PDB file of C-alpha atoms in Angstrom:
ATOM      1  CA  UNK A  88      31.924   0.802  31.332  1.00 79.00           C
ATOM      2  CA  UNK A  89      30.801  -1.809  28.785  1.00 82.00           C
ATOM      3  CA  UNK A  90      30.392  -0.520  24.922  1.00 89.00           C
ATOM      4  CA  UNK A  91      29.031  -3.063  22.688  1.00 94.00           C
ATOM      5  CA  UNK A  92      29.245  -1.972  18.859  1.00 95.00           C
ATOM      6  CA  UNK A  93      27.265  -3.745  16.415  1.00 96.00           C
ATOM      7  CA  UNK A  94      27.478  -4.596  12.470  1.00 96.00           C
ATOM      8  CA  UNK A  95      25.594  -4.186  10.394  1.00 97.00           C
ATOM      9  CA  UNK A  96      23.010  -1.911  10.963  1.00 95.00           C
ATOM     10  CA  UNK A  97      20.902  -3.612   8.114  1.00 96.00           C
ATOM     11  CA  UNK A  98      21.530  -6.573   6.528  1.00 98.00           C
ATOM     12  CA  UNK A  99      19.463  -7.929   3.110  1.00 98.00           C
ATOM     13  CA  UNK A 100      19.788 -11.476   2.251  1.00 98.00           C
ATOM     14  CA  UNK A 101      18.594 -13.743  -0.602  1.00 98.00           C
ATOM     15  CA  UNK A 102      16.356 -16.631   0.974  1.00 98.00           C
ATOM     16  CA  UNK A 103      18.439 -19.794   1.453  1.00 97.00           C
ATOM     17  CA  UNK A 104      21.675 -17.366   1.718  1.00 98.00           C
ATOM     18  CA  UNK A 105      23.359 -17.013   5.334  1.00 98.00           C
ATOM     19  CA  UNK A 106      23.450 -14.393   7.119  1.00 98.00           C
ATOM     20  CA  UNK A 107      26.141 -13.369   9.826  1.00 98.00           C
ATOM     21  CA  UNK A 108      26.456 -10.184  12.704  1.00 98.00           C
ATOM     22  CA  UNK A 109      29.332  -8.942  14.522  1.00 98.00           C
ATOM     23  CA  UNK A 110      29.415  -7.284  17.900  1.00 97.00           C
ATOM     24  CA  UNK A 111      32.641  -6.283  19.657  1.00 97.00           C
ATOM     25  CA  UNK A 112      32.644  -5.596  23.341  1.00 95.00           C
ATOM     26  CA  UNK A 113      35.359  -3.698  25.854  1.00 93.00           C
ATOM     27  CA  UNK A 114      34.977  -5.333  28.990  1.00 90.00           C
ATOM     28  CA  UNK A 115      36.792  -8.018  29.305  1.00 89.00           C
ATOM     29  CA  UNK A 116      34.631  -8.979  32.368  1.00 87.00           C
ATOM     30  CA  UNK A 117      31.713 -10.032  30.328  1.00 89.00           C
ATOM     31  CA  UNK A 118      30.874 -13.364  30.549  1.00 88.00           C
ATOM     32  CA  UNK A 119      27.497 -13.879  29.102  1.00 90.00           C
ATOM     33  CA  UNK A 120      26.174 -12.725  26.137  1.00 94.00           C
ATOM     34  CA  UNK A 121      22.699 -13.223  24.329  1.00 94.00           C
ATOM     35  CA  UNK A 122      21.239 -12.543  20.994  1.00 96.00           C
ATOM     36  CA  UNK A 123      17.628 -11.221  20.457  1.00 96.00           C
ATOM     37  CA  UNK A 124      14.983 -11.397  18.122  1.00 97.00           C
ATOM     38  CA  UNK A 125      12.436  -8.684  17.771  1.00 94.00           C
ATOM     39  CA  UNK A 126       9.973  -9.010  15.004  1.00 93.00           C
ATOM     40  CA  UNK A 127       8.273  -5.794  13.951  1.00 88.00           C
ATOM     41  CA  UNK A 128       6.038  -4.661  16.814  1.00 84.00           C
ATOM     42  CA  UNK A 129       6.590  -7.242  19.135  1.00 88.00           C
ATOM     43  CA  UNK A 130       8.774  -7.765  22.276  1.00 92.00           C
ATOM     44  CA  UNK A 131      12.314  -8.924  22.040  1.00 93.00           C
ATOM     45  CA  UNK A 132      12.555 -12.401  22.799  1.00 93.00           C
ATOM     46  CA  UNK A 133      16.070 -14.681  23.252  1.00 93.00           C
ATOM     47  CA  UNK A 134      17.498 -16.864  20.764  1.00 95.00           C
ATOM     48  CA  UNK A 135      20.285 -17.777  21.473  1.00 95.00           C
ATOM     49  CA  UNK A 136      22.900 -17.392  23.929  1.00 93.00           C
ATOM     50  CA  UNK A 137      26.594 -18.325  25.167  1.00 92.00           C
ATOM     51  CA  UNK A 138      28.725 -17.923  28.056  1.00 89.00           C
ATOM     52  CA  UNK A 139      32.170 -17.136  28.082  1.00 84.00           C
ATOM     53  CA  UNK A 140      33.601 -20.000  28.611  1.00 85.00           C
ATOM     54  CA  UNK A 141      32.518 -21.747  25.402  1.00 84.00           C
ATOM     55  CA  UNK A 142      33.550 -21.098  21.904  1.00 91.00           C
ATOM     56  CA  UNK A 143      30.582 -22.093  20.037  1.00 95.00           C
ATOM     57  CA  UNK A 144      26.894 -22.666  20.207  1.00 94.00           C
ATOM     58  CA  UNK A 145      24.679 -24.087  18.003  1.00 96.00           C
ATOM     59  CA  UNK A 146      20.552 -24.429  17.996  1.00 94.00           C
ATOM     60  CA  UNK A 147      19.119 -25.567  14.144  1.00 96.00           C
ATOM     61  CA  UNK A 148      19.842 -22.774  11.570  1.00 97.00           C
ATOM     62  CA  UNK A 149      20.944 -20.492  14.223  1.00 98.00           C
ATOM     63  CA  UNK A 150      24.515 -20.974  15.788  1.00 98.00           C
ATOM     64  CA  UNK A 151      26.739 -18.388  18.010  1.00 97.00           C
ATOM     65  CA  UNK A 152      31.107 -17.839  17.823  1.00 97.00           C
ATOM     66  CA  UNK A 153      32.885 -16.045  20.732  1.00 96.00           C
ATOM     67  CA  UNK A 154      36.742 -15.120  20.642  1.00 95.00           C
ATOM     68  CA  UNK A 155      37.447 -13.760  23.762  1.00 92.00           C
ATOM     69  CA  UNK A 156      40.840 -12.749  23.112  1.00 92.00           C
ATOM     70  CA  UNK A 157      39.666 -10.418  20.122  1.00 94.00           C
ATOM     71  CA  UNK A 158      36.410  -9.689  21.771  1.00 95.00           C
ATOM     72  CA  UNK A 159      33.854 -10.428  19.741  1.00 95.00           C
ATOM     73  CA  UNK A 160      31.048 -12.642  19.258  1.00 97.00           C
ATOM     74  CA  UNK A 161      28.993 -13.344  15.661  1.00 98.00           C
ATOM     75  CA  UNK A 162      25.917 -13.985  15.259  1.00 98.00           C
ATOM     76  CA  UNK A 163      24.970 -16.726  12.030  1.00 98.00           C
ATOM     77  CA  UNK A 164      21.804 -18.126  10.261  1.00 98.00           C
ATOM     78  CA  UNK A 165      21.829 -20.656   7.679  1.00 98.00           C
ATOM     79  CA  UNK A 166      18.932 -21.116   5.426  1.00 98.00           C
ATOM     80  CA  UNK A 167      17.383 -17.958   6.023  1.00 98.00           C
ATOM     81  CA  UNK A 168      13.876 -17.885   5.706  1.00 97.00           C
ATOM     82  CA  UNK A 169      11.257 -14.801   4.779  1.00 96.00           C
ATOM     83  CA  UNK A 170      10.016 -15.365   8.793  1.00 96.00           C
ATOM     84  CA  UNK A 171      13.918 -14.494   9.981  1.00 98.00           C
ATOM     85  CA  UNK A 172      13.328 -10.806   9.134  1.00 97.00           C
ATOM     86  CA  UNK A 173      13.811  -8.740  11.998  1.00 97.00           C
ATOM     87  CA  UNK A 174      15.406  -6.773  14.078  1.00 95.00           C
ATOM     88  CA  UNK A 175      18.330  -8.586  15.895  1.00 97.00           C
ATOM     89  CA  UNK A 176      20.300  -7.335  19.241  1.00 96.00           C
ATOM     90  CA  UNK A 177      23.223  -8.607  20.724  1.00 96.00           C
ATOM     91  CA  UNK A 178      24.404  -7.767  24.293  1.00 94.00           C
ATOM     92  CA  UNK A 179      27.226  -8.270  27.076  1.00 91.00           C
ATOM     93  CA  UNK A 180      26.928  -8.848  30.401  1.00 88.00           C
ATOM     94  CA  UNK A 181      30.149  -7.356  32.524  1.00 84.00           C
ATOM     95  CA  UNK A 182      28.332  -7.651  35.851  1.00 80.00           C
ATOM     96  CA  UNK A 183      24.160  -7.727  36.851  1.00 77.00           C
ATOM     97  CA  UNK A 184      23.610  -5.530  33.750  1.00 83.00           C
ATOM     98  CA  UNK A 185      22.979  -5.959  30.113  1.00 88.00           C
ATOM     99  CA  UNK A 186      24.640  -3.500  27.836  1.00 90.00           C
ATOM    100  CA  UNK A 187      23.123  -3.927  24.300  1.00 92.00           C
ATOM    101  CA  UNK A 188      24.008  -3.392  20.803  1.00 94.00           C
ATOM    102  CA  UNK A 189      22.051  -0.674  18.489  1.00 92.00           C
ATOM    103  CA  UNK A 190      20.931  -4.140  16.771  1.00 94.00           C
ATOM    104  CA  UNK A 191      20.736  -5.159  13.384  1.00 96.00           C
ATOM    105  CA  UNK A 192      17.895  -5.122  10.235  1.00 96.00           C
ATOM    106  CA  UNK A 193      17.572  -8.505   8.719  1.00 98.00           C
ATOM    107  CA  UNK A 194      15.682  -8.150   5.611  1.00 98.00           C
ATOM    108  CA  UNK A 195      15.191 -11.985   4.251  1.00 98.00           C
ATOM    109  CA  UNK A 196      13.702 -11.428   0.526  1.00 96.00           C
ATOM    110  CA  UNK A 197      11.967 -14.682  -1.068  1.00 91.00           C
TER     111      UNK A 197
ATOM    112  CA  UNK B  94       4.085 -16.393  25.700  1.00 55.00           C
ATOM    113  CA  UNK B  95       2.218 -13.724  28.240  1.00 68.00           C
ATOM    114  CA  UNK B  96       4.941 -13.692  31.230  1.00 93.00           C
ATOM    115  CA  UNK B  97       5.474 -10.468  31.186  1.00 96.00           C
ATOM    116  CA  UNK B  98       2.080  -7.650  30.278  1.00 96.00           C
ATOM    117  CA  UNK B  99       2.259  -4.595  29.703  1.00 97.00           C
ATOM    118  CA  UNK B 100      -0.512  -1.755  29.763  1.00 97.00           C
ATOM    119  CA  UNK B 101      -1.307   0.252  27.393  1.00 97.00           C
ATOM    120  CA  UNK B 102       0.117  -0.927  24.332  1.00 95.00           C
ATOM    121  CA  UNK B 103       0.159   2.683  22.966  1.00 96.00           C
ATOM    122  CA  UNK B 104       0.028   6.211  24.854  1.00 96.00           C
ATOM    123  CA  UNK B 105      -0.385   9.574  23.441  1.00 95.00           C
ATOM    124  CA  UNK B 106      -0.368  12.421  26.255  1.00 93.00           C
ATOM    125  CA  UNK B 107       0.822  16.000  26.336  1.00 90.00           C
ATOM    126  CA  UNK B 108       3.469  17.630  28.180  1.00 88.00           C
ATOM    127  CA  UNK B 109       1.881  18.567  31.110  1.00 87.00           C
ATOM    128  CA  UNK B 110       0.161  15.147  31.658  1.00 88.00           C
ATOM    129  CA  UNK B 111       0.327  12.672  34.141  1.00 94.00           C
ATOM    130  CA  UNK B 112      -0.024   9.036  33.534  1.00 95.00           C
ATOM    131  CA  UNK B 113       1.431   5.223  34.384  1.00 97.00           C
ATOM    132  CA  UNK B 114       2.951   2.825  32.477  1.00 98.00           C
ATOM    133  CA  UNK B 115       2.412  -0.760  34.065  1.00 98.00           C
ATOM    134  CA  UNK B 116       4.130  -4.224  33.795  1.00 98.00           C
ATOM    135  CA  UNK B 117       3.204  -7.274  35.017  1.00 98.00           C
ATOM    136  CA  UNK B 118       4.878 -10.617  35.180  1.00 97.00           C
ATOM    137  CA  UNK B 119       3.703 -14.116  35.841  1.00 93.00           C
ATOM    138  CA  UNK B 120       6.643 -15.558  36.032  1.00 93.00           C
ATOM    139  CA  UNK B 121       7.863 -15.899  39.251  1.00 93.00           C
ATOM    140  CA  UNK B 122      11.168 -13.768  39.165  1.00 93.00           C
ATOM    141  CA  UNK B 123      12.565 -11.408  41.375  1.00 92.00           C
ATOM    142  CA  UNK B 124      13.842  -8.771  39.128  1.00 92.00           C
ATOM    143  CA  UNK B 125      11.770  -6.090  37.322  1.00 94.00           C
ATOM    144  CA  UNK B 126      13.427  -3.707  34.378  1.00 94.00           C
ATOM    145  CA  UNK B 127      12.493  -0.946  32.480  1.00 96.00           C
ATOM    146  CA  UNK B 128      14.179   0.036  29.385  1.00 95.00           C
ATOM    147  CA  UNK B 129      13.874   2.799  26.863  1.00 96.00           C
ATOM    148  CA  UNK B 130      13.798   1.918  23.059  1.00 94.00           C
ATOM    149  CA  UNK B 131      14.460   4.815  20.740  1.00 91.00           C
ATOM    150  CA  UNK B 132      15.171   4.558  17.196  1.00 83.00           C
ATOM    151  CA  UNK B 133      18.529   3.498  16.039  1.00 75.00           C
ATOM    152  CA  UNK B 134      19.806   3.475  19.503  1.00 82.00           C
ATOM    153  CA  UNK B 135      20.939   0.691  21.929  1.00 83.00           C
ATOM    154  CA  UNK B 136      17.915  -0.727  24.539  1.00 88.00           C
ATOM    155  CA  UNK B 137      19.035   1.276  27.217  1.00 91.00           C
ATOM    156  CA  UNK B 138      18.740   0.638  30.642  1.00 91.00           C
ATOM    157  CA  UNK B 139      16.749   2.807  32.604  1.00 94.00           C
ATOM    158  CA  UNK B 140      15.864   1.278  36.444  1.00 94.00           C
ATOM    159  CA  UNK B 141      16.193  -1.803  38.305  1.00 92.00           C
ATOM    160  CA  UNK B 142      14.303  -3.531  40.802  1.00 93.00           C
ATOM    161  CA  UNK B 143      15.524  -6.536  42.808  1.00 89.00           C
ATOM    162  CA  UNK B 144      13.044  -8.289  45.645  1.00 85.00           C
ATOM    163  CA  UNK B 145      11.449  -4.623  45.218  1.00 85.00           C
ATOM    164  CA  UNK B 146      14.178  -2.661  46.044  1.00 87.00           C
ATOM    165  CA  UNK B 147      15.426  -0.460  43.679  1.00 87.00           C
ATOM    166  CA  UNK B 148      19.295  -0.872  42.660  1.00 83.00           C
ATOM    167  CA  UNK B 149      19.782   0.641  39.596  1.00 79.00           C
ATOM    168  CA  UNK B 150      18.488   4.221  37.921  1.00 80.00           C
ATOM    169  CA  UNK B 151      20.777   5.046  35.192  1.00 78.00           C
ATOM    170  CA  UNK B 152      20.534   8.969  35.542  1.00 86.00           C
ATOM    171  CA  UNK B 153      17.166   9.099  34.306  1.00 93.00           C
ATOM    172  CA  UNK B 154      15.461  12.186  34.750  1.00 94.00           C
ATOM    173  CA  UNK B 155      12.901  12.576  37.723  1.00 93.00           C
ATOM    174  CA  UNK B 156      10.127  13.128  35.005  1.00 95.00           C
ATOM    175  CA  UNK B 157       9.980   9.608  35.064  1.00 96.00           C
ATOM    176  CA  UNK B 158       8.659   7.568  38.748  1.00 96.00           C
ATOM    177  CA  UNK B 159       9.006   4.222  39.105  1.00 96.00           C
ATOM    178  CA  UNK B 160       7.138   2.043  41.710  1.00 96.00           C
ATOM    179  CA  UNK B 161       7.499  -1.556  42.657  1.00 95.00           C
ATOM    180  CA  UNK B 162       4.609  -2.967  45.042  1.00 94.00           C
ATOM    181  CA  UNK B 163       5.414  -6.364  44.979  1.00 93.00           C
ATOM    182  CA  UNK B 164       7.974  -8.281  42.883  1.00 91.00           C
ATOM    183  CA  UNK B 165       5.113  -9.122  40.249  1.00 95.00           C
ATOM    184  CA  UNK B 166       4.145  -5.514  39.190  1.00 97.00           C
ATOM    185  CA  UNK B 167       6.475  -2.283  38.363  1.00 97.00           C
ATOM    186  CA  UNK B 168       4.962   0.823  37.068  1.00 98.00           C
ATOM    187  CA  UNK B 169       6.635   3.773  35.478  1.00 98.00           C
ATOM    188  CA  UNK B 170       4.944   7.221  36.234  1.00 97.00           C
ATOM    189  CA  UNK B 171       5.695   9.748  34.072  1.00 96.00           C
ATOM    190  CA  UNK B 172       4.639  13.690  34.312  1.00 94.00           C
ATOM    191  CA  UNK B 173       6.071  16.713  32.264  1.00 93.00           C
ATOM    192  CA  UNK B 174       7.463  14.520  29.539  1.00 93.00           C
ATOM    193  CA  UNK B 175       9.404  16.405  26.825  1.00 94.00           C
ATOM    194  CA  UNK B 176       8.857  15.218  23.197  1.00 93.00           C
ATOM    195  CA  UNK B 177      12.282  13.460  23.111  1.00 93.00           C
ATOM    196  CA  UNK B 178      10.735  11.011  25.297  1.00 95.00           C
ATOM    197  CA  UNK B 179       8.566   9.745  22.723  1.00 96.00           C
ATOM    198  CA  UNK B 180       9.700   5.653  22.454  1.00 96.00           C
ATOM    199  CA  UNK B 181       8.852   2.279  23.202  1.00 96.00           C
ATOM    200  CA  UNK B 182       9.228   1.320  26.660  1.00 97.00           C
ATOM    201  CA  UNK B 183       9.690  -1.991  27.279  1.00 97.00           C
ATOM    202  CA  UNK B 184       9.873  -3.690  31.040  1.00 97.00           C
ATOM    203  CA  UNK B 185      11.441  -7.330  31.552  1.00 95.00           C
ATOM    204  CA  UNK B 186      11.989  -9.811  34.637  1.00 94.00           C
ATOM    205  CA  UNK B 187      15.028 -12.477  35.197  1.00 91.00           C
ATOM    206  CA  UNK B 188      15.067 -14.869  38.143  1.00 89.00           C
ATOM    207  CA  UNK B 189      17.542 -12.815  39.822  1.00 81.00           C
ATOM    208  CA  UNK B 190      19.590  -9.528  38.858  1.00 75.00           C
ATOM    209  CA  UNK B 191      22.390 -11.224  38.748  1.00 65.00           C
ATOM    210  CA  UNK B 192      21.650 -13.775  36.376  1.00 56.00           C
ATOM    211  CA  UNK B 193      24.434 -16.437  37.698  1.00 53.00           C
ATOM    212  CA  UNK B 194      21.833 -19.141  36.502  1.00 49.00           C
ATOM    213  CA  UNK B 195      22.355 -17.486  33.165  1.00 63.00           C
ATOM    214  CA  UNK B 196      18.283 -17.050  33.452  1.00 74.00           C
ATOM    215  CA  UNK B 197      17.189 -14.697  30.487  1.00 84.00           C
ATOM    216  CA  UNK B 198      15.297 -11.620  30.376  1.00 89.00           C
ATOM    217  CA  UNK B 199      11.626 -11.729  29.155  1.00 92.00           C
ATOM    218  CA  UNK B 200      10.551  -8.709  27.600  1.00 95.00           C
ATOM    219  CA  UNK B 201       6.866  -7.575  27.419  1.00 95.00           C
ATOM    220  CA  UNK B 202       5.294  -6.443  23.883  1.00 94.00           C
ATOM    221  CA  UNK B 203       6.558  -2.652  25.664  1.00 95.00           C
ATOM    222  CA  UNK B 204       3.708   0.434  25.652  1.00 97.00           C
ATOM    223  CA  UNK B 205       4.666   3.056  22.375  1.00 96.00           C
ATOM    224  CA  UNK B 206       4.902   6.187  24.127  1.00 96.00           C
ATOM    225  CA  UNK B 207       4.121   9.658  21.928  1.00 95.00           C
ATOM    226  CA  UNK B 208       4.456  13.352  23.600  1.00 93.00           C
ATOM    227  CA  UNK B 209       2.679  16.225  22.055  1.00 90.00           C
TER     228      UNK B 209
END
């Protein structure tokens, strides 16, 4: 089945720095694959998002890179601000289910 | 954005209790999820319901019930919990299971679970 690893576990940034996570995946049949923001006691909600058939996706500070052939997708914020702390997830979708990562501590320090 | 509701918000109840998570969303879909969220570990998966059918159950234990009356409320009944169950447990909804619209998941806030 799917396995989606992700990197870092935490991550501390400067404010104004960028910040970037990695997730690999093994299933070559995913196709779709989200990003997730969950801010400390509050439900996960989507940021951002891409599909396999494009390479790159951008939305304001936030922007999304998939290589298929290496399997992996990234994850980047530019300008981070104090309000982008929180816990981020990334997940593949090889058929009707999402397989998750174990997500990623952003710490954005002023 | 209150799509998806979820009651309690927080749950403390001893082993030999017997209680019900519930989830309720206002959003029209026609799938229901629960998931599991545990400390350093993935969101895992734990049932699915499609048009209120159930097609997934990840190998959860039969300590934990769900139900799905209609395709706008899912429950989770739980009874003889052990104290590794303790976690947030978080229910979503998508337009369909299958997602070909690429229609996300909405998550509710999730009720914190604790076992004593």
């Amino acid at each position: 089945g799917e396995n989606v690893e992700q990197h870092p576990s935490t991550l501390s940034v400067q404010e104004g720095d960028s910040a970037v996570i990695k997730c690999t995946y093994s299933d070559s049949a995913s196709n779709y694959f989200p990003w997730y923001k969950q801010e400390l006691g509050k439900r996960p909600q989507l940021i951002i998002d891409i599909r396999s058939n494009v390479g790159e996706k951008k939305d304001q500070r936030i922007a999304v890179t998939l290589n298929k052939t290496a399997k992996h997708f990234s994850l980047h914020i530019t300008e981070t601000q104090p309000e982008d702390s929180a816990v981020y997830f990334c997940a593949g979708r090889p058929d009707d289910k999402l397989i998750f990562g174990t997500g990623t501590r952003l710490q954005v320090f002023p | 954005e209150t799509g998806v509701t979820q009651t309690p918000r927080h749950l403390v109840m001893g082993m030999t209790n017997k209680k019900s998570l519930k989830c309720e969303q206002h959003l029209g879909h026609n799938a229901m999820y629960w998931y599991k969220q545990s400390a350093k570990k993935p969101l895992e998966l734990m049932f699915v319901y499609s048009l209120e059918e159930r097609v997934e159950n990840n190998s959860v234990p039969s300590r934990f019930s769900p139900e799905c009356p209609n395709s706008s409320h899912l429950f989770l009944h739980l009874h003889t919990l052990q104290p590794e169950d303790s976690a947030l447990y978080l229910c979503a909804s998508s337009q369909d299971r299958w997602g070909n619209s690429n229609q996300p998941q909405h998550f509710g806030d999730g009720t914190r679970l604790s076992i004593l």
